[in-house]
Coordinates of C-alpha atoms in Angstrom, one line a residue:
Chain U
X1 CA 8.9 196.2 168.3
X2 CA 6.2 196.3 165.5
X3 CA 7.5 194.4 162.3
X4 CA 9.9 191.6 162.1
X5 CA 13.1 192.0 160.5
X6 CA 14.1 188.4 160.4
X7 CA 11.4 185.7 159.7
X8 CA 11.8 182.2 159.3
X9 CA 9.2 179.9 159.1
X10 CA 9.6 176.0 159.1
X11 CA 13.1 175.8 158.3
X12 CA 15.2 172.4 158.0
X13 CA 18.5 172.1 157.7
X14 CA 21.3 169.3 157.8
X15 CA 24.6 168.9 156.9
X16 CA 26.5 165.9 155.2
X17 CA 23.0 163.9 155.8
X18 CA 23.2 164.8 159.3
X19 CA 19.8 167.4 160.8
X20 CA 21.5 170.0 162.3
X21 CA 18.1 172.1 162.2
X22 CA 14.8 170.8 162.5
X23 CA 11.1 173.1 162.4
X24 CA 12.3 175.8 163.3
X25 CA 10.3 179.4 163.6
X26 CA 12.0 182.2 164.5
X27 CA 10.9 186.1 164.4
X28 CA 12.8 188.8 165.5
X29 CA 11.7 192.2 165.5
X30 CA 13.2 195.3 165.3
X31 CA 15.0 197.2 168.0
X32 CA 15.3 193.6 169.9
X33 CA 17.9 192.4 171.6
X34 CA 18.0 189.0 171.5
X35 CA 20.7 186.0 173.1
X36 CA 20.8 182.9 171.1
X37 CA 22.0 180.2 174.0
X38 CA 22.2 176.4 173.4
X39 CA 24.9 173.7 173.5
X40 CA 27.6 173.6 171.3
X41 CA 26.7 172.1 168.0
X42 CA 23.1 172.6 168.3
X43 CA 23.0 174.6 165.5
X44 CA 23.6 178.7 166.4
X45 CA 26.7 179.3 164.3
X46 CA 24.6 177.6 161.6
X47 CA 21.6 179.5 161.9
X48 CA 23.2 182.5 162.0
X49 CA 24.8 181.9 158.6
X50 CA 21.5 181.4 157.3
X51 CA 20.0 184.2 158.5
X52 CA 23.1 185.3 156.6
X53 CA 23.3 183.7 153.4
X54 CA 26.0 182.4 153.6
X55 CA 24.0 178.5 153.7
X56 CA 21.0 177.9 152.0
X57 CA 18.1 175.7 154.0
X58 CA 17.1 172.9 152.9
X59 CA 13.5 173.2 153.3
X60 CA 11.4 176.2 155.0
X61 CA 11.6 180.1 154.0
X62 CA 13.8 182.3 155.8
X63 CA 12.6 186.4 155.1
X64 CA 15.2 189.3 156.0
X65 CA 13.4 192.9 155.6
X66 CA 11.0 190.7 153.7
X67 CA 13.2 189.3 151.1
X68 CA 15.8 186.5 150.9
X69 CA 18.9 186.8 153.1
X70 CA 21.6 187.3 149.8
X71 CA 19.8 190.1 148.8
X72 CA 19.5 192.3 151.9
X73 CA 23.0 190.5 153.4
X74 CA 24.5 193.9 153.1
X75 CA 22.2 195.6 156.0
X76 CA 23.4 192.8 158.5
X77 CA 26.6 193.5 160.1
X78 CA 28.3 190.6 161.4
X79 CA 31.0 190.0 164.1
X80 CA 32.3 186.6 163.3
X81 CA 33.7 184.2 166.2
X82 CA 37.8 185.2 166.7
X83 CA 38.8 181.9 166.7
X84 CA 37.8 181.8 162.8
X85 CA 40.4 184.5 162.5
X86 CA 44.3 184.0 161.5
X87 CA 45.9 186.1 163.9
X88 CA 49.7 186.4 162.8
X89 CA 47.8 188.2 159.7
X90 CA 50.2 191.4 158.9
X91 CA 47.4 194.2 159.2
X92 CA 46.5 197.2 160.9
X93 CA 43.8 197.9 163.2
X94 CA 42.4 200.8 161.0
X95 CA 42.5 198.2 157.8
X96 CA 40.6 195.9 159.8
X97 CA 38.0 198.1 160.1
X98 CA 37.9 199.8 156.6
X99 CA 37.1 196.2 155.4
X100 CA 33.3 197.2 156.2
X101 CA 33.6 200.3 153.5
X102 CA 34.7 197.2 150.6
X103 CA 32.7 198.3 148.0
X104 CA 30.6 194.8 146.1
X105 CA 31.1 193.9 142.6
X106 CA 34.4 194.5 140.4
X107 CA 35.7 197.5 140.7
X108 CA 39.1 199.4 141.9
X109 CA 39.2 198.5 145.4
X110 CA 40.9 201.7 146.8
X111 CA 39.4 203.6 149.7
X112 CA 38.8 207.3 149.7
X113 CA 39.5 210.1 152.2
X114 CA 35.1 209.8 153.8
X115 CA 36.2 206.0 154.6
X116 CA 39.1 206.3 157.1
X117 CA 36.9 209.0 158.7
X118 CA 33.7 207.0 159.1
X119 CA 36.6 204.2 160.4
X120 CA 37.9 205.9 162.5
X121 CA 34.8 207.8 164.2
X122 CA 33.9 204.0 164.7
X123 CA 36.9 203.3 166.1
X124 CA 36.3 206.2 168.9
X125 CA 32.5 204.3 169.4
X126 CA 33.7 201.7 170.5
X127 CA 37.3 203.4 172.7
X128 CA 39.8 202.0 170.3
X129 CA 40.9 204.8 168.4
X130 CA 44.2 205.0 170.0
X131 CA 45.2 201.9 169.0
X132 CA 44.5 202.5 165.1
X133 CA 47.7 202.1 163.8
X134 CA 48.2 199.2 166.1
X135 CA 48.9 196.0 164.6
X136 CA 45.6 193.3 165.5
X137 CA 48.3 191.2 166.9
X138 CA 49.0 193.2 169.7
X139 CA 45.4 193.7 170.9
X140 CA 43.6 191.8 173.6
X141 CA 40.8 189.5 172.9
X142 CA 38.4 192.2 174.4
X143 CA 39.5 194.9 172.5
X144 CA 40.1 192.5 169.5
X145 CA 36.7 192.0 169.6
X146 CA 35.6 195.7 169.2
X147 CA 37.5 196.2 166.2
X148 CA 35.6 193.4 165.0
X149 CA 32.1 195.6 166.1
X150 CA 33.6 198.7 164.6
X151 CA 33.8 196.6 161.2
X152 CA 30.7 196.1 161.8
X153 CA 29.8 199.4 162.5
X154 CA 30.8 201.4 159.2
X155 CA 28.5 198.9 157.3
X156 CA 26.1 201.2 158.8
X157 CA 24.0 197.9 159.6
X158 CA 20.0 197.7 160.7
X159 CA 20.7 194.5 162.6
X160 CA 24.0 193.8 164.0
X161 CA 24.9 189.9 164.7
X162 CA 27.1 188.4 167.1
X163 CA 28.8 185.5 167.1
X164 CA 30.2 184.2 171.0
X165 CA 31.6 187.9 171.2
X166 CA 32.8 187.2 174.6
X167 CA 34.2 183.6 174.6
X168 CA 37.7 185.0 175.0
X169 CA 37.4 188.2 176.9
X170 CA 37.6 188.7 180.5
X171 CA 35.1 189.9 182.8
X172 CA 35.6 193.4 183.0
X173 CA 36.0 193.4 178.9
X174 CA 32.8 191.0 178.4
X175 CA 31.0 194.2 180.4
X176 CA 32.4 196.4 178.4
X177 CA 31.4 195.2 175.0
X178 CA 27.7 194.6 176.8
X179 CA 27.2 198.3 177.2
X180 CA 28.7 198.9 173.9
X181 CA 25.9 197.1 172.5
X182 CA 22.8 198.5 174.4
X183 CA 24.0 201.7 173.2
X184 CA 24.1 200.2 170.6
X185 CA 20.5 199.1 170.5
X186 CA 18.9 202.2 170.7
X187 CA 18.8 202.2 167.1
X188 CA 19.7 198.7 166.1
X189 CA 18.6 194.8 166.4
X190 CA 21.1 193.3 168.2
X191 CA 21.3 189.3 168.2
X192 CA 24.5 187.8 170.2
X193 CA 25.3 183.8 170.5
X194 CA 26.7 183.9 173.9
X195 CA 27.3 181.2 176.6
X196 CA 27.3 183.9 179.2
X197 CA 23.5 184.5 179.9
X198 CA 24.1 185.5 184.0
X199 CA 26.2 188.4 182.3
X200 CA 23.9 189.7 179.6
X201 CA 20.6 189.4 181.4
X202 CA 20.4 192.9 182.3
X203 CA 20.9 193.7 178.7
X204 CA 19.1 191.6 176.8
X205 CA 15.2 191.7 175.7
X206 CA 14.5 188.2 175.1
X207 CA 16.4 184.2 174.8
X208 CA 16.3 182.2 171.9
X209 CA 17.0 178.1 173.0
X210 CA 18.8 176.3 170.1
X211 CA 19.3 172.8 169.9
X212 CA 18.5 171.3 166.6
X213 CA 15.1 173.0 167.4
X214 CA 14.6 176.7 168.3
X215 CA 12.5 177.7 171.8
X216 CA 11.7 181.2 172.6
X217 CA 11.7 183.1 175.8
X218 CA 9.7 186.4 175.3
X219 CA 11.0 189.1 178.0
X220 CA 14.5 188.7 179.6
X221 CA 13.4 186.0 182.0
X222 CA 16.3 183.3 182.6
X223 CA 15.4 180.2 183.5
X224 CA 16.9 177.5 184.8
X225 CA 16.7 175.4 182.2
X226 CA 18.1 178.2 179.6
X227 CA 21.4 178.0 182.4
X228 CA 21.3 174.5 181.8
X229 CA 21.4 174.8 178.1
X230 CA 23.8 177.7 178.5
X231 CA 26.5 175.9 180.7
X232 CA 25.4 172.3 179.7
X233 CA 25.5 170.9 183.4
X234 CA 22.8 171.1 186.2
X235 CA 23.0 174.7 187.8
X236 CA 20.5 176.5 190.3
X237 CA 19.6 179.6 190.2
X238 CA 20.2 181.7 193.4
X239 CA 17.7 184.6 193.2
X240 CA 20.7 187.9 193.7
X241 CA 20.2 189.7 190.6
X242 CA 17.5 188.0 188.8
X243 CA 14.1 188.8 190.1
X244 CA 11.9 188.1 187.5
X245 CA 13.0 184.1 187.3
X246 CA 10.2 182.0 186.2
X247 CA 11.0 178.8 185.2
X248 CA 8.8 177.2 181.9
X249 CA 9.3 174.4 180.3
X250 CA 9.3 174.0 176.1
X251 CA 6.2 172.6 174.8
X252 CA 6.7 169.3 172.9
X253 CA 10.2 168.1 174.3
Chain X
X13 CA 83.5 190.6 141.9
X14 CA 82.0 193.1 139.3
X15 CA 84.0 192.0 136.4
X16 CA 81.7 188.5 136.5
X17 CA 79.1 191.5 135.0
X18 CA 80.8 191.7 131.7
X19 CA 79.1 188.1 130.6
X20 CA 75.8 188.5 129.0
X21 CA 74.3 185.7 130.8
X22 CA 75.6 186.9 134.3
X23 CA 73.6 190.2 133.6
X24 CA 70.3 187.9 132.0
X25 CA 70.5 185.6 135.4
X26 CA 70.8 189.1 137.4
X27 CA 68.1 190.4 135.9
X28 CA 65.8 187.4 135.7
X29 CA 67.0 186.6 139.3
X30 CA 65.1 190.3 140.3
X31 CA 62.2 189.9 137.8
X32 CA 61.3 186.5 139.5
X33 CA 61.9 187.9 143.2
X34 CA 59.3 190.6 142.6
X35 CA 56.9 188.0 141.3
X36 CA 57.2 185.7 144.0
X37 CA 57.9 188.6 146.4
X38 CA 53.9 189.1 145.8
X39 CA 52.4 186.1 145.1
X40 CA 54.2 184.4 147.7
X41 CA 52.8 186.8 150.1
X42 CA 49.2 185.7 149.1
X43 CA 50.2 181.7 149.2
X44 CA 51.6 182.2 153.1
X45 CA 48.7 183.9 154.3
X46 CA 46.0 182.2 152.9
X47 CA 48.2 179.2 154.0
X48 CA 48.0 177.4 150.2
X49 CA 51.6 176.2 150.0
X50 CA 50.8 172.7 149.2
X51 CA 48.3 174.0 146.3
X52 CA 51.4 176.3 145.2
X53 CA 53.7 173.1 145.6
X54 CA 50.7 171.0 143.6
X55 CA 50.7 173.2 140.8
X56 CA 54.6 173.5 140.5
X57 CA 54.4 169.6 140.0
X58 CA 51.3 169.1 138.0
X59 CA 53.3 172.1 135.4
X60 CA 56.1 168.9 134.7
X61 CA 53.1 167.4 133.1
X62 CA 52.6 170.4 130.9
X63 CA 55.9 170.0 129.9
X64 CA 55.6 166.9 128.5
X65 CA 52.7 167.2 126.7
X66 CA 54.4 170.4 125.4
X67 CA 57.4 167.8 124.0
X68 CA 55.3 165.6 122.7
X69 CA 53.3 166.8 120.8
X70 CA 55.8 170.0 119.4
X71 CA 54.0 172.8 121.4
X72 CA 55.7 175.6 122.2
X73 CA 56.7 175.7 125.9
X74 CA 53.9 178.2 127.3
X75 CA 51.4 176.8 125.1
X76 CA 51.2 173.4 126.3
X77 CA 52.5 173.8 130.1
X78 CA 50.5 177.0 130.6
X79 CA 47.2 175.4 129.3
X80 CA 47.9 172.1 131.3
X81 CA 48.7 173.7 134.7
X82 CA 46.1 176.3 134.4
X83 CA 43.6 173.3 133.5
X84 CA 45.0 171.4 137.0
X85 CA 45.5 174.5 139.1
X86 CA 41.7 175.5 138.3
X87 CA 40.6 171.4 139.2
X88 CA 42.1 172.2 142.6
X89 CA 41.0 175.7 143.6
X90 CA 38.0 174.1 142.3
X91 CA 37.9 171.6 145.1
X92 CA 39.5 173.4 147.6
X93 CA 36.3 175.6 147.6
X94 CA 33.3 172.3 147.2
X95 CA 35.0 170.2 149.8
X96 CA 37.9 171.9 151.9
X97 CA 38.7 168.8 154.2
X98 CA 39.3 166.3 151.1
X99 CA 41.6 169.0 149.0
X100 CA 44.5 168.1 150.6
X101 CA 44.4 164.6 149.4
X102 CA 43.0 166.1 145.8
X103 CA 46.2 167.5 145.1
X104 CA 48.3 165.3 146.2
X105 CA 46.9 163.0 143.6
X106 CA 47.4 165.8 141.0
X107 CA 51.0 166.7 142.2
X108 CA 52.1 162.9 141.4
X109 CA 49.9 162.5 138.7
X110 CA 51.4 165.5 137.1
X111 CA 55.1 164.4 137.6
X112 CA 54.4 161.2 136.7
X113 CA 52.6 162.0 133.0
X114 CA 55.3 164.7 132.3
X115 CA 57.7 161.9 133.0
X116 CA 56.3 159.0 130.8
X117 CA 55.5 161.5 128.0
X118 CA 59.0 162.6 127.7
X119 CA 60.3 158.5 127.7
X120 CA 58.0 158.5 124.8
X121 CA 58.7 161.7 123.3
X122 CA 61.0 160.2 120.2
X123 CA 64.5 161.0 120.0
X124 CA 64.5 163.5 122.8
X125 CA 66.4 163.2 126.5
X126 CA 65.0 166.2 128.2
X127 CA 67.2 166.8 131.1
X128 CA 64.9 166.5 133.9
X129 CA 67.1 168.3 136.7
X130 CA 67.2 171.8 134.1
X131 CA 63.6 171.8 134.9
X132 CA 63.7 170.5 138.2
X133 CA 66.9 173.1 139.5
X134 CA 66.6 175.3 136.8
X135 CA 68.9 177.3 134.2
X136 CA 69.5 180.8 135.6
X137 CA 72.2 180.9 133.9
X138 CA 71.1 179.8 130.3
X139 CA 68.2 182.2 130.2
X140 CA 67.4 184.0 126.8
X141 CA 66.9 187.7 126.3
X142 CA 63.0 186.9 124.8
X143 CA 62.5 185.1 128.3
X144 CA 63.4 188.0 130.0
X145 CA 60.6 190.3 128.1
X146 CA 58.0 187.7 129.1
X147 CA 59.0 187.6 132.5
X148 CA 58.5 191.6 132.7
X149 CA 55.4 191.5 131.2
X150 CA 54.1 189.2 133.7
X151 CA 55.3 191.1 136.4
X152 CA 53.7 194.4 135.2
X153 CA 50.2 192.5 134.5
X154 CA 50.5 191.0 138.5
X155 CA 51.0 194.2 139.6
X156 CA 48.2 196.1 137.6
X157 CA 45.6 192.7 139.1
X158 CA 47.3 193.4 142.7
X159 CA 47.3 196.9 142.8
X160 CA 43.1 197.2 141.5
X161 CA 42.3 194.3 143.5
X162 CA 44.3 194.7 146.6
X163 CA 41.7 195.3 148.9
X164 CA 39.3 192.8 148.2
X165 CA 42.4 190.5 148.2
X166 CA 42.8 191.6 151.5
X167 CA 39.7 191.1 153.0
X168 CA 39.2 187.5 151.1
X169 CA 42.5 186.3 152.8
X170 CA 41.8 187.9 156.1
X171 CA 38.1 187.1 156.5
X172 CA 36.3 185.3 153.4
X173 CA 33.1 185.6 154.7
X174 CA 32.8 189.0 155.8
X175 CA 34.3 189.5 152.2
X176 CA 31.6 187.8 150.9
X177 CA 28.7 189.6 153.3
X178 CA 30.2 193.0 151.5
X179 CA 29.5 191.6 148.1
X180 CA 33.2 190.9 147.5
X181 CA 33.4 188.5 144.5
X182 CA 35.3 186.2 146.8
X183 CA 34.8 182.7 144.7
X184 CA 36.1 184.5 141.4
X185 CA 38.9 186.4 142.9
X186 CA 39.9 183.3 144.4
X187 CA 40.4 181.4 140.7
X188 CA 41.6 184.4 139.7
X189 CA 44.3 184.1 142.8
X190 CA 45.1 180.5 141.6
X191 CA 45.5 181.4 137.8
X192 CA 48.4 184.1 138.5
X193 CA 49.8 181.5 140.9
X194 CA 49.9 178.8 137.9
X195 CA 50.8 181.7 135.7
X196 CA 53.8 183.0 137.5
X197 CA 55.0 179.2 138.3
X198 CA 55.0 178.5 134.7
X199 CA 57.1 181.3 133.9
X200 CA 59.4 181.2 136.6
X201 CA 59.8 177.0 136.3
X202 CA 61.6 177.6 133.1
X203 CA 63.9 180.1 134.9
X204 CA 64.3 179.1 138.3
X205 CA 63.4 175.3 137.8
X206 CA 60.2 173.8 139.9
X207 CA 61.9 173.3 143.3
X208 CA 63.1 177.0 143.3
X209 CA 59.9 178.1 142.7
X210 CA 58.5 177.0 146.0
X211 CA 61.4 177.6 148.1
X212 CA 61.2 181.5 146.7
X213 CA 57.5 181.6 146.7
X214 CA 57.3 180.2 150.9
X215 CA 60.3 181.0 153.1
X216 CA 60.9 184.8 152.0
X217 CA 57.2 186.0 152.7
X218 CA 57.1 183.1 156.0
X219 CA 60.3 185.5 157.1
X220 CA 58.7 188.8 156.0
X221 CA 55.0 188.2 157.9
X222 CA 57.0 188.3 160.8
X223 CA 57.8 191.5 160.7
X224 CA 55.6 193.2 158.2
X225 CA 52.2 195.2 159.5
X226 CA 50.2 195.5 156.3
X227 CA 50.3 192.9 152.9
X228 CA 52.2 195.6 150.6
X229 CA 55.1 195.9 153.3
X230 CA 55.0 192.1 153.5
X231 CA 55.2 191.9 149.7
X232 CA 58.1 194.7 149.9
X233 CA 59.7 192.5 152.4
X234 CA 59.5 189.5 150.7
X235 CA 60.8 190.7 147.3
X236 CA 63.9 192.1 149.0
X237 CA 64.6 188.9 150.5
X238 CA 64.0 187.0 147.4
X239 CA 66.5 189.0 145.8
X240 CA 69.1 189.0 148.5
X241 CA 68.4 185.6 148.7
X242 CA 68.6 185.1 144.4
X243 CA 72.2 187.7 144.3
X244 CA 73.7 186.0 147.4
X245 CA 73.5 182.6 145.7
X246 CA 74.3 183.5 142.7
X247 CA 77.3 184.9 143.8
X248 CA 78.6 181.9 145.9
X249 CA 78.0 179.4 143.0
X250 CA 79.9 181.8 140.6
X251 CA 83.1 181.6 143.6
X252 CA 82.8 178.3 144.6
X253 CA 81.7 176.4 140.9
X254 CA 78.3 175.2 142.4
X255 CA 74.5 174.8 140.9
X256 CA 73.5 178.0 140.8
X257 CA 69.5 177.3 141.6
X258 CA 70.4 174.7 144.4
X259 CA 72.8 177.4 145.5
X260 CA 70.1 180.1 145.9
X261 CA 67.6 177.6 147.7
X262 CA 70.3 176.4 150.0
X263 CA 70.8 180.6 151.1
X264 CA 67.1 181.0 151.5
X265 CA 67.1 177.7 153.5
X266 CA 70.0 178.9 156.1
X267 CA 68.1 182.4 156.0
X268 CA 64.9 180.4 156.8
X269 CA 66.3 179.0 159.9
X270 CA 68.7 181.9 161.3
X271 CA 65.2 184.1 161.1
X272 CA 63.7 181.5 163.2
X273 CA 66.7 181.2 165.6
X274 CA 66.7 184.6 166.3
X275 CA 62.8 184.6 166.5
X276 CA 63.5 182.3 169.8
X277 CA 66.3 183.7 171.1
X278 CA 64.3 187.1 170.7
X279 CA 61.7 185.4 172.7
X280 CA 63.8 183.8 175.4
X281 CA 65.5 187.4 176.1
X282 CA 61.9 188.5 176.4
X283 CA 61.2 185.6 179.3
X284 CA 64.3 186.3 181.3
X285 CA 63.3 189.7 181.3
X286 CA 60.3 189.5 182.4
X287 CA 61.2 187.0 185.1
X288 CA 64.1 189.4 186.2
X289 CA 61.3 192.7 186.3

């Protein structure tokens, strides 16, 4: 936890004249494991694909390994949201994941022989080497989902980013693709948008608030208001399971 | 039925017939799955007014339909990529506005009555040797772009943006996607006619995703299909005196919907079996 790996300072952003980000200051550091958490359209997806590159900002600077996000958007490795996804797509499991071994620029696209390998040993990471030849039709959303972080994987990424991982997995699968990742984290950044904070709490290292504006919650403390932001109604927390509850409230709202 | 082979033309349709089904075999395959039929269908229409701007003013055919349709198809993959919710609308306007310049220019082409249904349906039957060598030419340079591409072509259709993480040059192998679509239209129009074009270019890969696992088998797939589809009509117009390219759309039509019937029945056997377990 000594230098950050993603930096943004002061950032604005809207789309089609409306704000969709306002101020925000972000750091994360490496080896963290961080839940982004706030209501739908507050702005994660969006922030995400700036930390990306994929959108520039409108005002503010945003610094990945100290430079700007195109440049370095090759160390990230990013597991988009499935719903994004055409699913009656006519391809394998294993061509799903060589995808991360694409090579940048023009040049012929094939895949040698050290490829599959490193596909496929990322295939057995994440218990889905089995179902290789499988067609992604015929997977669950769970296990959909770590072919998606096996893509990730071979992009032999510094900080792996996660977008709502678990909206269409069941329980048992959601846990699952938790321990996955703090394996995961023993050498990587993880950050993972996720509605399910009550699951990840005993994974994660710290909560990021997003809604328009970005609120930070140091050690893995969940608070009722994060649940609220989380779930978007009232809730209250019952103390089974989370003993370190202390419940703070943002400074300026 | 193999004395119909002795004609020169029969064996020119047969063989523009397959040289056509491998080209829309694999370019249809890209229009399905990145779900750009209407663009395909845009471009098709927007080529009628390359054609009259080709009559007008005495260009040859490919000089003056190819530079117009490239010019539109380039406007529209244009703003499919700026603004993605307003494209549709985009090219609708340049799908009409196509048709309806190709048709003016022809009324005031002098001394010339084009027949609009040759372009419209086609003229597999009236299709000159020199067509033919263009048609394989285009075919071998589709392949060559497929084959050294095919993997970022993948990736573009199946996820853009991770694509585009990987350094994938998704934006210029997109135009690049768009110009071999105009490319192959304006070749196969001349063949195949405008409305054959689509139907070949949507409902044999649409059968083939069905069953295909990877993009090459789908493109395999949907080339055999196109020329089942292409031979079988053929065939029946020959027997029965019909149209031959609104005979071939009319077999890929009853194809379309027998694949689909079966795809439900297939289903509904799957239900009652499940209820019966």
């Amino acid at each position: 936890m000594d230098k950050p790996v993603i930096d943004i300072k002061n950032l604005w952003f809207s789309f089609n004249g409306e704000p969709v980000l306002q101020d925000v200051n972000f750091t994360l550091y490496h080896k963290e494991f961080l839940a982004m958490i706030g209501p739908n359209g507050g702005g994660k997806t969006t922030l995400l694909k700036l930390m990306l590159g994929l959108f520039e900002a409108d005002r503010g600077e945003i610094r990945v390994f100290g430079r700007p996000p195109k440049q370095v958007a090759h160390r990230i490795g990013y597991v988009p949201q499935d719903i994004h996804i055409n699913k009656n797509f006519p391809i394998s499991v294993l061509d799903v994941v060589l995808m991360g071994k694409l090579r940048s620029g023009i040049s012929w696209s094939h895949y040698k022989k050290d490829d599959r390998i490193t596909a496929q040993a990322a295939l057995k990471k994440v218990e889905m080497e089995q179902f290789k030849n499988r067609h992604i039709d015929e997977l669950s959303g769970g296990q959909r989902q770590r072919v998606f972080i096996a893509r990730a994987l071979v992009t032999e990424p510094e900080i792996l980013i996660l977008d709502e991982p678990t909206a269409s997995v069941d329980a048992k699968g959601q846990g699952e693709i938790y321990t996955i990742l703090k394996d995961l984290n023993e050498k990587v950044t993880i950050l993972v948008v996720s509605h399910d904070l009550l699951a990840l709490s005993s994974y994660i290292k710290s909560v990021a608030c997003v809604n328009r504006r970005v609120h930070f919650h140091g050690a893995a403390e969940v608070t009722e208001e994060m649940l609220e932001m989380a779930y978007q109604c009232p809730v209250e927390l019952i103390a089974h399971g989370l003993p370190h509850r202390v419940l703070r409230t943002h400074n300026g709202d | 039925m193999f004395e119909v082979l002795q004609f020169e033309f029969m064996r020119n349709a047969l063989v523009a017939g397959l040289l056509a089904s491998i080209i829309c075999g694999i370019i249809g395959t890209f229009v399905v799955v990145n779900r750009i039929a209407f663009l395909a269908g845009g471009i098709a229409h927007a080529a009628y007014g390359g054609i009259g701007l080709a009559f007008f003013f005495g260009l040859p055919y490919i000089v003056g339909t190819l530079g117009f349709t490239l010019f539109a198809a380039m406007i529209m993959a244009a703003v499919t990529l700026k603004a993605r919710d307003r494209a549709d609308t985009f090219i609708g306007v340049l799908w009409a506005g196509g048709m309806g310049l190709g048709v003016l220019l022809l009324d005031l082409t002098p001394g010339y009555n084009v027949d609009l249904m040759s372009y419209l349906f086609g003229s597999i039957l009236a299709v000159p040797q020199s067509d033919l060598w263009q048609m394989l030419v285009m075919c071998l340079s589709v392949g060559l772009i497929v084959i050294f591409f095919y993997n970022d072509f993948l990736a573009m259709s199946y996820d853009e943006e991770f694509a585009q993480l990987r350094g994938v040059p998704v934006k210029g192998l997109y135009f690049l996607l768009i110009g071999m679509i105009a490319l192959s239209i304006v070749m196969i129009i001349r063949v195949v006619g405008l409305i054959l074009v689509i139907a070949l270019l949507t409902i044999p890969p649409y059968i083939a995703e069905k069953y295909a696992r990877s993009l090459s088998m789908m493109m395999l797939i949907s080339t055999l299909l196109c020329c089942m589809f292409t031979m079988t009509g053929l065939w029946l117009s020959y027997i029965f005196n019909l149209t031959s390219g609104a005979t071939i759309i009319m077999v890929a039509v009853a194809a379309f919907f027998i694949s689909f019937l079966v795809q439900y029945l297939n289903s509904r056997r799957l239900y009652s079996k499940a209820i019966g377990d």
